[in-house]
Short mmCIF file of C-alpha atoms in Angstrom, two decimals:
data_model
loop_
_atom_site.label_atom_id
_atom_site.label_comp_id
_atom_site.label_asym_id
_atom_site.label_seq_id
_atom_site.Cartn_x
_atom_site.Cartn_y
_atom_site.Cartn_z
CA MET A 1 86.18 71.08 166.50
CA ALA A 2 85.26 71.11 162.69
CA ALA A 3 87.18 68.03 162.36
CA SER A 4 85.60 66.30 164.59
CA LEU A 5 82.14 67.45 163.75
CA ARG A 6 82.69 65.88 160.15
CA GLU A 7 84.36 62.48 162.14
CA VAL A 8 81.55 61.74 163.90
CA ARG A 9 79.30 62.37 161.26
CA VAL A 10 80.82 59.97 158.96
CA ALA A 11 81.15 57.19 161.89
CA ARG A 12 77.75 57.44 161.86
CA GLY A 13 77.20 56.57 158.30
CA LYS A 14 75.57 60.27 157.45
CA GLY A 15 75.83 62.14 154.49
CA LEU A 16 75.74 65.61 154.93
CA ARG A 17 72.58 66.96 153.13
CA GLU A 18 70.82 63.66 155.64
CA LEU A 19 72.01 65.19 158.76
CA ALA A 20 70.96 68.86 157.94
CA ARG A 21 67.98 67.42 157.71
CA MET A 22 67.50 65.78 160.41
CA VAL A 23 68.24 68.56 162.47
CA ARG A 24 66.42 71.17 160.36
CA ILE A 25 69.17 73.73 158.81
CA LEU A 26 70.76 74.46 155.38
CA PRO A 27 73.31 72.10 154.65
CA GLN A 28 75.58 74.88 153.72
CA LEU A 29 75.54 75.91 157.13
CA LEU A 30 76.37 72.26 158.47
CA SER A 31 79.19 72.61 155.71
CA ALA A 32 80.39 75.34 156.47
CA TRP A 33 81.39 74.61 160.69
CA GLU A 34 82.89 71.50 158.91
CA LYS A 35 85.38 73.60 156.82
CA GLY A 36 85.83 75.25 160.52
CA GLN A 37 84.45 78.89 158.36
CA ARG A 38 81.72 79.36 160.71
CA VAL A 39 81.66 77.94 164.83
CA PRO A 40 78.30 77.04 165.93
CA GLN A 41 77.17 77.70 169.36
CA PRO A 42 76.90 74.95 171.76
CA GLU A 43 73.61 74.88 171.46
CA ASP A 44 73.86 74.08 167.71
CA VAL A 45 76.67 71.15 168.00
CA ALA A 46 74.31 69.72 170.78
CA ARG A 47 71.40 69.17 168.27
CA LEU A 48 73.86 67.92 166.11
CA LEU A 49 75.28 64.91 168.48
CA GLY A 50 72.08 64.35 169.94
CA ALA A 51 70.50 63.57 166.47
CA LEU A 52 73.49 61.44 165.70
CA ARG A 53 72.84 59.53 168.72
CA VAL A 54 77.03 59.87 170.06
CA ASP A 55 78.05 57.95 173.35
CA ASP A 56 77.92 59.62 176.32
CA VAL A 57 82.25 60.20 176.51
CA THR A 58 82.04 61.71 172.85
CA TYR A 59 78.98 64.07 173.65
CA ASP A 60 81.13 65.27 177.03
CA ARG A 61 84.32 66.06 174.66
CA MET A 62 82.61 67.93 171.53
CA MET A 63 80.76 69.84 174.32
CA ARG A 64 83.70 70.65 175.88
CA LEU A 65 84.86 71.75 172.38
CA ALA A 66 82.14 73.76 171.54
CA ARG A 67 82.52 76.15 174.65
CA HIS A 68 85.61 76.74 173.84
CA ALA A 69 85.69 76.98 170.02
CA ARG A 70 85.33 81.13 170.36
CA ASP A 71 88.72 81.10 172.55
CA ASP A 72 92.00 83.10 170.67
CA ASN A 73 93.80 80.33 172.12
CA TRP A 74 93.18 76.70 172.88
CA LEU A 75 94.40 74.31 175.21
CA ASP A 76 94.01 70.71 175.38
CA SER A 77 95.43 69.73 178.82
CA ASN A 78 94.56 66.04 178.37
CA PRO A 79 95.12 64.64 175.11
CA SER A 80 93.60 61.29 175.92
CA ASP A 81 92.58 59.46 172.61
CA LEU A 82 93.05 60.84 169.16
CA PRO A 83 90.68 63.60 168.93
CA PRO A 84 90.18 66.18 169.33
CA ALA A 85 94.06 67.58 169.96
CA LEU A 86 94.78 64.84 166.75
CA SER A 87 92.16 65.58 164.74
CA GLY A 88 92.84 69.20 164.91
CA ILE A 89 96.64 68.71 163.68
CA VAL A 90 95.60 65.99 160.90
CA GLU A 91 93.06 68.70 159.63
CA TYR A 92 95.50 71.37 159.76
CA GLU A 93 98.09 69.34 157.88
CA ARG A 94 95.92 68.71 155.29
CA THR A 95 94.45 72.63 154.67
CA ALA A 96 97.77 74.43 155.23
CA THR A 97 99.45 75.70 152.43
CA ARG A 98 103.31 75.80 154.51
CA ILE A 99 104.17 74.48 157.14
CA THR A 100 106.84 75.63 159.17
CA MET A 101 108.35 73.50 162.40
CA TRP A 102 111.32 73.09 164.67
CA SER A 103 111.93 69.97 166.72
CA LEU A 104 114.93 70.42 169.09
CA ALA A 105 115.29 66.66 170.48
CA VAL A 106 113.12 64.28 168.33
CA LEU A 107 112.05 64.30 164.87
CA PRO A 108 108.59 65.41 164.48
CA GLY A 109 106.05 62.56 163.36
CA ILE A 110 105.70 63.92 160.19
CA LEU A 111 109.27 62.83 159.32
CA GLN A 112 109.43 59.60 161.16
CA THR A 113 109.33 55.89 159.75
CA PRO A 114 107.32 53.34 161.16
CA ASP A 115 110.00 51.39 162.82
CA TYR A 116 111.26 54.92 164.56
CA ALA A 117 107.90 55.99 164.99
CA ARG A 118 106.88 52.42 167.01
CA ASP A 119 109.57 52.96 169.20
CA VAL A 120 108.95 56.27 170.32
CA LEU A 121 105.02 55.29 171.16
CA THR A 122 105.23 52.13 172.69
CA ASN A 123 108.06 54.09 175.30
CA ALA A 124 105.45 57.06 175.37
CA GLU A 125 103.80 55.49 178.29
CA ILE A 126 100.29 54.90 176.83
CA GLY A 127 98.39 52.18 176.14
CA LEU A 128 98.86 49.87 173.11
CA ALA A 129 95.57 50.17 171.65
CA GLN A 130 96.04 54.06 171.85
CA ALA A 131 99.74 53.66 170.92
CA ASP A 132 98.58 51.54 167.33
CA ALA A 133 96.06 54.12 166.66
CA MET A 134 98.31 56.85 166.57
CA LEU A 135 100.94 55.06 164.70
CA VAL A 136 98.57 54.47 161.71
CA ALA A 137 97.85 58.38 161.94
CA ARG A 138 101.03 59.36 162.41
CA LEU A 139 101.91 57.63 159.04
CA GLU A 140 99.05 58.15 157.03
CA ARG A 141 99.43 62.14 157.77
CA GLN A 142 102.85 61.90 155.67
CA ARG A 143 100.82 61.42 152.66
CA ILE A 144 100.22 65.42 152.62
CA LEU A 145 103.73 65.70 151.54
CA VAL A 146 103.70 63.27 147.99
CA LYS A 147 99.82 64.39 147.27
CA PRO A 148 98.74 65.96 143.98
CA GLU A 149 99.34 69.78 145.50
CA PRO A 150 101.48 68.77 148.81
CA VAL A 151 102.48 71.47 151.47
CA ARG A 152 105.53 73.42 151.44
CA LEU A 153 107.24 71.97 154.42
CA THR A 154 110.29 73.75 156.07
CA ALA A 155 111.65 71.77 159.11
CA PHE A 156 114.05 73.07 161.37
CA LEU A 157 116.11 70.06 162.64
CA GLY A 158 118.12 70.20 165.93
CA GLU A 159 121.03 68.04 166.12
CA MET A 160 120.44 66.03 169.01
CA ALA A 161 116.97 64.74 167.22
CA ILE A 162 119.48 62.68 164.65
CA ARG A 163 122.36 62.03 167.32
CA GLU A 164 119.71 60.41 169.94
CA GLN A 165 119.50 57.07 169.32
CA ILE A 166 115.60 55.82 169.06
CA GLY A 167 115.68 52.24 168.86
CA SER A 168 118.10 49.91 167.60
CA ALA A 169 120.94 51.63 164.92
CA GLU A 170 119.20 50.09 162.21
CA ILE A 171 116.38 51.71 162.92
CA MET A 172 118.56 54.77 163.26
CA SER A 173 120.41 54.42 160.19
CA ASP A 174 117.26 53.84 157.93
CA GLN A 175 115.68 56.95 159.62
CA MET A 176 118.72 58.99 157.95
CA ASP A 177 118.40 57.32 154.56
CA HIS A 178 114.60 58.18 154.72
CA LEU A 179 115.06 62.01 155.68
CA THR A 180 117.89 62.35 152.83
CA ARG A 181 114.96 61.13 150.47
CA VAL A 182 112.21 63.44 151.65
CA ALA A 183 115.32 66.32 152.21
CA ASP A 184 114.91 65.70 147.88
CA LEU A 185 111.08 66.39 147.62
CA PRO A 186 110.72 69.54 146.24
CA ASN A 187 108.47 71.31 148.77
CA VAL A 188 110.62 70.16 151.45
CA SER A 189 113.31 71.50 153.11
CA LEU A 190 115.33 69.91 156.02
CA ARG A 191 117.91 71.93 157.52
CA ILE A 192 119.96 70.87 161.34
CA VAL A 193 120.52 73.29 163.79
CA PRO A 194 123.87 72.43 165.32
CA ARG A 195 124.64 72.44 168.74
CA ASN A 196 126.57 73.89 170.65
CA ILE A 197 125.87 77.05 168.96
CA GLY A 198 125.21 79.18 171.99
CA TYR A 199 121.52 80.60 172.82
CA HIS A 200 118.40 80.94 170.77
CA PRO A 201 114.57 80.84 171.14
CA GLY A 202 114.08 77.17 169.76
CA LEU A 203 116.33 75.87 172.99
CA ILE A 204 112.41 77.22 174.59
CA GLY A 205 110.30 74.39 172.94
CA PRO A 206 109.27 72.84 169.63
CA PHE A 207 106.16 74.42 167.94
CA VAL A 208 104.69 74.29 164.69
CA LEU A 209 103.64 77.18 162.51
CA TYR A 210 100.69 76.51 159.99
CA GLU A 211 99.92 78.58 157.39
CA PHE A 212 96.60 78.76 155.02
CA GLY A 213 95.40 80.54 152.00
CA SER A 214 92.58 82.29 153.17
CA LEU A 215 92.56 82.11 156.87
CA PRO A 216 94.84 82.56 159.89
CA PRO A 217 97.84 81.15 160.80
CA ILE A 218 98.19 78.77 163.98
CA VAL A 219 101.11 77.83 166.20
CA HIS A 220 101.02 74.30 167.44
CA LEU A 221 102.77 73.42 170.82
CA GLU A 222 102.88 70.03 172.52
CA SER A 223 104.61 68.88 175.58
CA SER A 224 103.96 65.27 177.65
CA HIS A 225 100.65 66.56 178.80
CA ALA A 226 99.46 69.45 177.24
CA THR A 227 98.24 70.21 173.99
CA ALA A 228 98.01 73.76 172.78
CA PHE A 229 96.78 75.93 169.27
CA LEU A 230 97.56 79.44 169.60
CA HIS A 231 95.64 82.40 166.71
CA ASP A 232 96.57 85.40 169.05
CA GLU A 233 98.79 87.74 166.06
CA ASP A 234 101.49 88.66 167.88
CA VAL A 235 101.96 85.31 169.20
CA VAL A 236 102.49 84.35 165.66
CA ARG A 237 104.57 86.87 164.90
CA ASP A 238 106.59 85.98 167.42
CA TYR A 239 107.03 82.30 165.75
CA ARG A 240 107.63 83.52 162.60
CA ARG A 241 110.49 85.20 164.86
CA GLN A 242 111.87 82.49 166.21
CA ALA A 243 111.55 80.40 162.26
CA LYS A 244 114.25 83.61 161.06
CA ILE A 245 116.36 83.60 163.67
CA LEU A 246 117.07 79.13 163.22
CA ALA A 247 117.26 79.54 159.77
CA ASN A 248 120.10 82.21 160.15
CA ARG A 249 121.58 79.70 162.48
CA ALA A 250 120.95 76.35 160.42
CA LEU A 251 122.97 74.52 157.77
CA SER A 252 121.95 74.69 154.73
CA GLU A 253 120.36 72.08 153.04
CA ASP A 254 122.98 70.51 151.14
CA ALA A 255 124.97 70.13 154.55
CA THR A 256 122.25 69.23 156.14
CA ARG A 257 121.89 66.27 153.63
CA ASP A 258 125.36 65.44 153.94
CA LEU A 259 124.93 65.03 157.73
CA PHE A 260 122.28 62.56 157.32
CA ARG A 261 124.50 60.43 155.51
CA GLU A 262 126.87 60.34 157.73
CA VAL A 263 124.92 59.72 160.91
CA ALA A 264 123.05 56.87 158.58
CA ARG A 265 126.82 55.08 158.42
#
């Protein structure tokens, strides 16, 4: 919700102090809402949206977020446009100090080449305009790996994710070359979890764990029709445990690079 509040304000061309003055609140309070440091009441969000004169679709979406913003865990069961689900992910990626992710069968968006991403999105049964918007957002998100103070990324990848051909053989070869380059970044650890090693919790499904400097960690789960953000301490602890299990089963970083090169041939 914090990310969407800021997006709506910027889209309407309003400065933070200007909007705060319009609704008669302190700029510091509005800033805290936009940073996710404090949670506004639904009536506060309604005042902001009224001052910004947003359309009905945006109003309904934002009010739905406002009503559920204090929930321990949040589920978006129909992420039909970029926000709120993707807006939340972008904000988590932008502000996280460490990201740990597990992907079983498809490479995560933050590691995809444009051609790989385009093939995934165009075959996902979504509209062309939405696919284009998601492609642009997906490629922009990758900048967190090379910004001045980059996030520390640990990505466990199922072997199927690099063996399954997405697009042409050339696309996959380029994708493997890209993974090799990313794996050389000092803030990135990529490790393949081999096939046929028996049961492990990762077989249940992918996850992303976001950790922050001064805020509680968040787990992100995604399926074809739902996106969940989990904050419960016990849930987060369980996914930390899953990450440790995957680390024990995964190939080393060097062996992973060798496998990328082998698949790229």
